[in-house]
Amino acid sequence: TVTTTETTEAEADTTTDGAAVEETAEAADAAEETADTEAAVSEALADGMLTAGTNAEFPPFEYVGDDGEADGFDIALIKAIGEKLGVDVQVDNMEFASLVSSIGNKIDVAIAGMTITDERKEAVDFSEPYYEAVQYVLLPEGSEIATAEDLKNKTIGCQLGTTGMFLAEDIEGATAQTYNRAVDAVNDLVNGRVDAVIIDKNPAEVFNTKFEGKVKIIDGADFGFEAEEYALSLIHISE
Ligand code: GLN
């Protein structure tokens, strides 16, 4: 609908304004892109099944429930989307670092508290964002780390392939120690093998509760970390 409106408006002043011609072309491109996306979506759903990849190590967005099945906010969200589309949803639990490359072959979409980044945009398309987050710093209870300066030259635990890892890698002199499961990074924090863990706000809060008395959390904004937006990632259509 939006595309149609734009086209009409642009056409209205084509006679006087050269820029409007460009606008019309842009609107046509956008319409084509929408059509391509729709075609890809219906192809992916032709079998009546939406296969969603996740990494169920990221509470409260996804975790393995008592019944051994993936559960959490993202799982509820993708099931609601499946219901709306009239297809069954199958959830594939895999390593976070494998999600992006699995889209379009093993899975139709990834839903995993995944932050929109320019790098990932080269490989996948993102939906509209559905949640705003920020990285948090998880520390041993008695730690004196409090500023960005204090993180320099430290050993920082993080989950492989996450934005937390990208931040840790950018800290001067720091060593990013990577784990497939965030909880293993937190265990190593408690055991004194890493000095800090960088992880998204909500999982940080869950781990802070789970390891109460042993750890503490600090909002990454205090370290200069910027807000992040979560979205579903889908097969890359546009140029
Ligand atoms: N939001 C982070 C990212 O996209 C972490 C996601 C996760 O570990 N599931 O990299």
mmCIF file of C-alpha atoms in Angstrom, residues 55-58 93-98 158-162 177-185 199:
data_model
loop_
_atom_site.group_PDB
_atom_site.id
_atom_site.type_symbol
_atom_site.label_atom_id
_atom_site.label_comp_id
_atom_site.label_asym_id
_atom_site.label_seq_id
_atom_site.Cartn_x
_atom_site.Cartn_y
_atom_site.Cartn_z
ATOM 1 C CA ASN A 55 19.953 -21.017 19.658
ATOM 2 C CA ALA A 56 18.131 -21.970 22.839
ATOM 3 C CA GLU A 57 20.865 -20.647 25.159
ATOM 4 C CA PHE A 58 19.587 -17.112 25.481
ATOM 5 C CA ASN A 93 17.997 -25.494 17.806
ATOM 6 C CA MET A 94 21.514 -24.846 16.494
ATOM 7 C CA GLU A 95 24.691 -22.926 17.253
ATOM 8 C CA PHE A 96 24.211 -19.173 17.116
ATOM 9 C CA ALA A 97 27.214 -18.798 14.825
ATOM 10 C CA SER A 98 25.600 -21.159 12.248
ATOM 11 C CA CYS A 158 31.397 -13.944 25.233
ATOM 12 C CA GLN A 159 29.285 -16.126 23.006
ATOM 13 C CA LEU A 160 30.800 -16.986 19.640
ATOM 14 C CA GLY A 161 29.590 -14.834 16.752
ATOM 15 C CA THR A 162 27.571 -12.398 18.859
ATOM 16 C CA GLN A 177 37.342 -15.859 25.095
ATOM 17 C CA THR A 178 34.485 -17.416 23.144
ATOM 18 C CA TYR A 179 31.935 -20.057 24.116
ATOM 19 C CA ASN A 180 29.131 -21.739 22.207
ATOM 20 C CA ARG A 181 26.873 -21.449 25.251
ATOM 21 C CA ALA A 182 26.620 -18.218 27.222
ATOM 22 C CA VAL A 183 26.142 -20.147 30.473
ATOM 23 C CA ASP A 184 29.625 -21.670 30.042
ATOM 24 C CA ALA A 185 31.083 -18.163 29.875
ATOM 25 C CA ILE A 199 26.185 -10.343 26.926
#
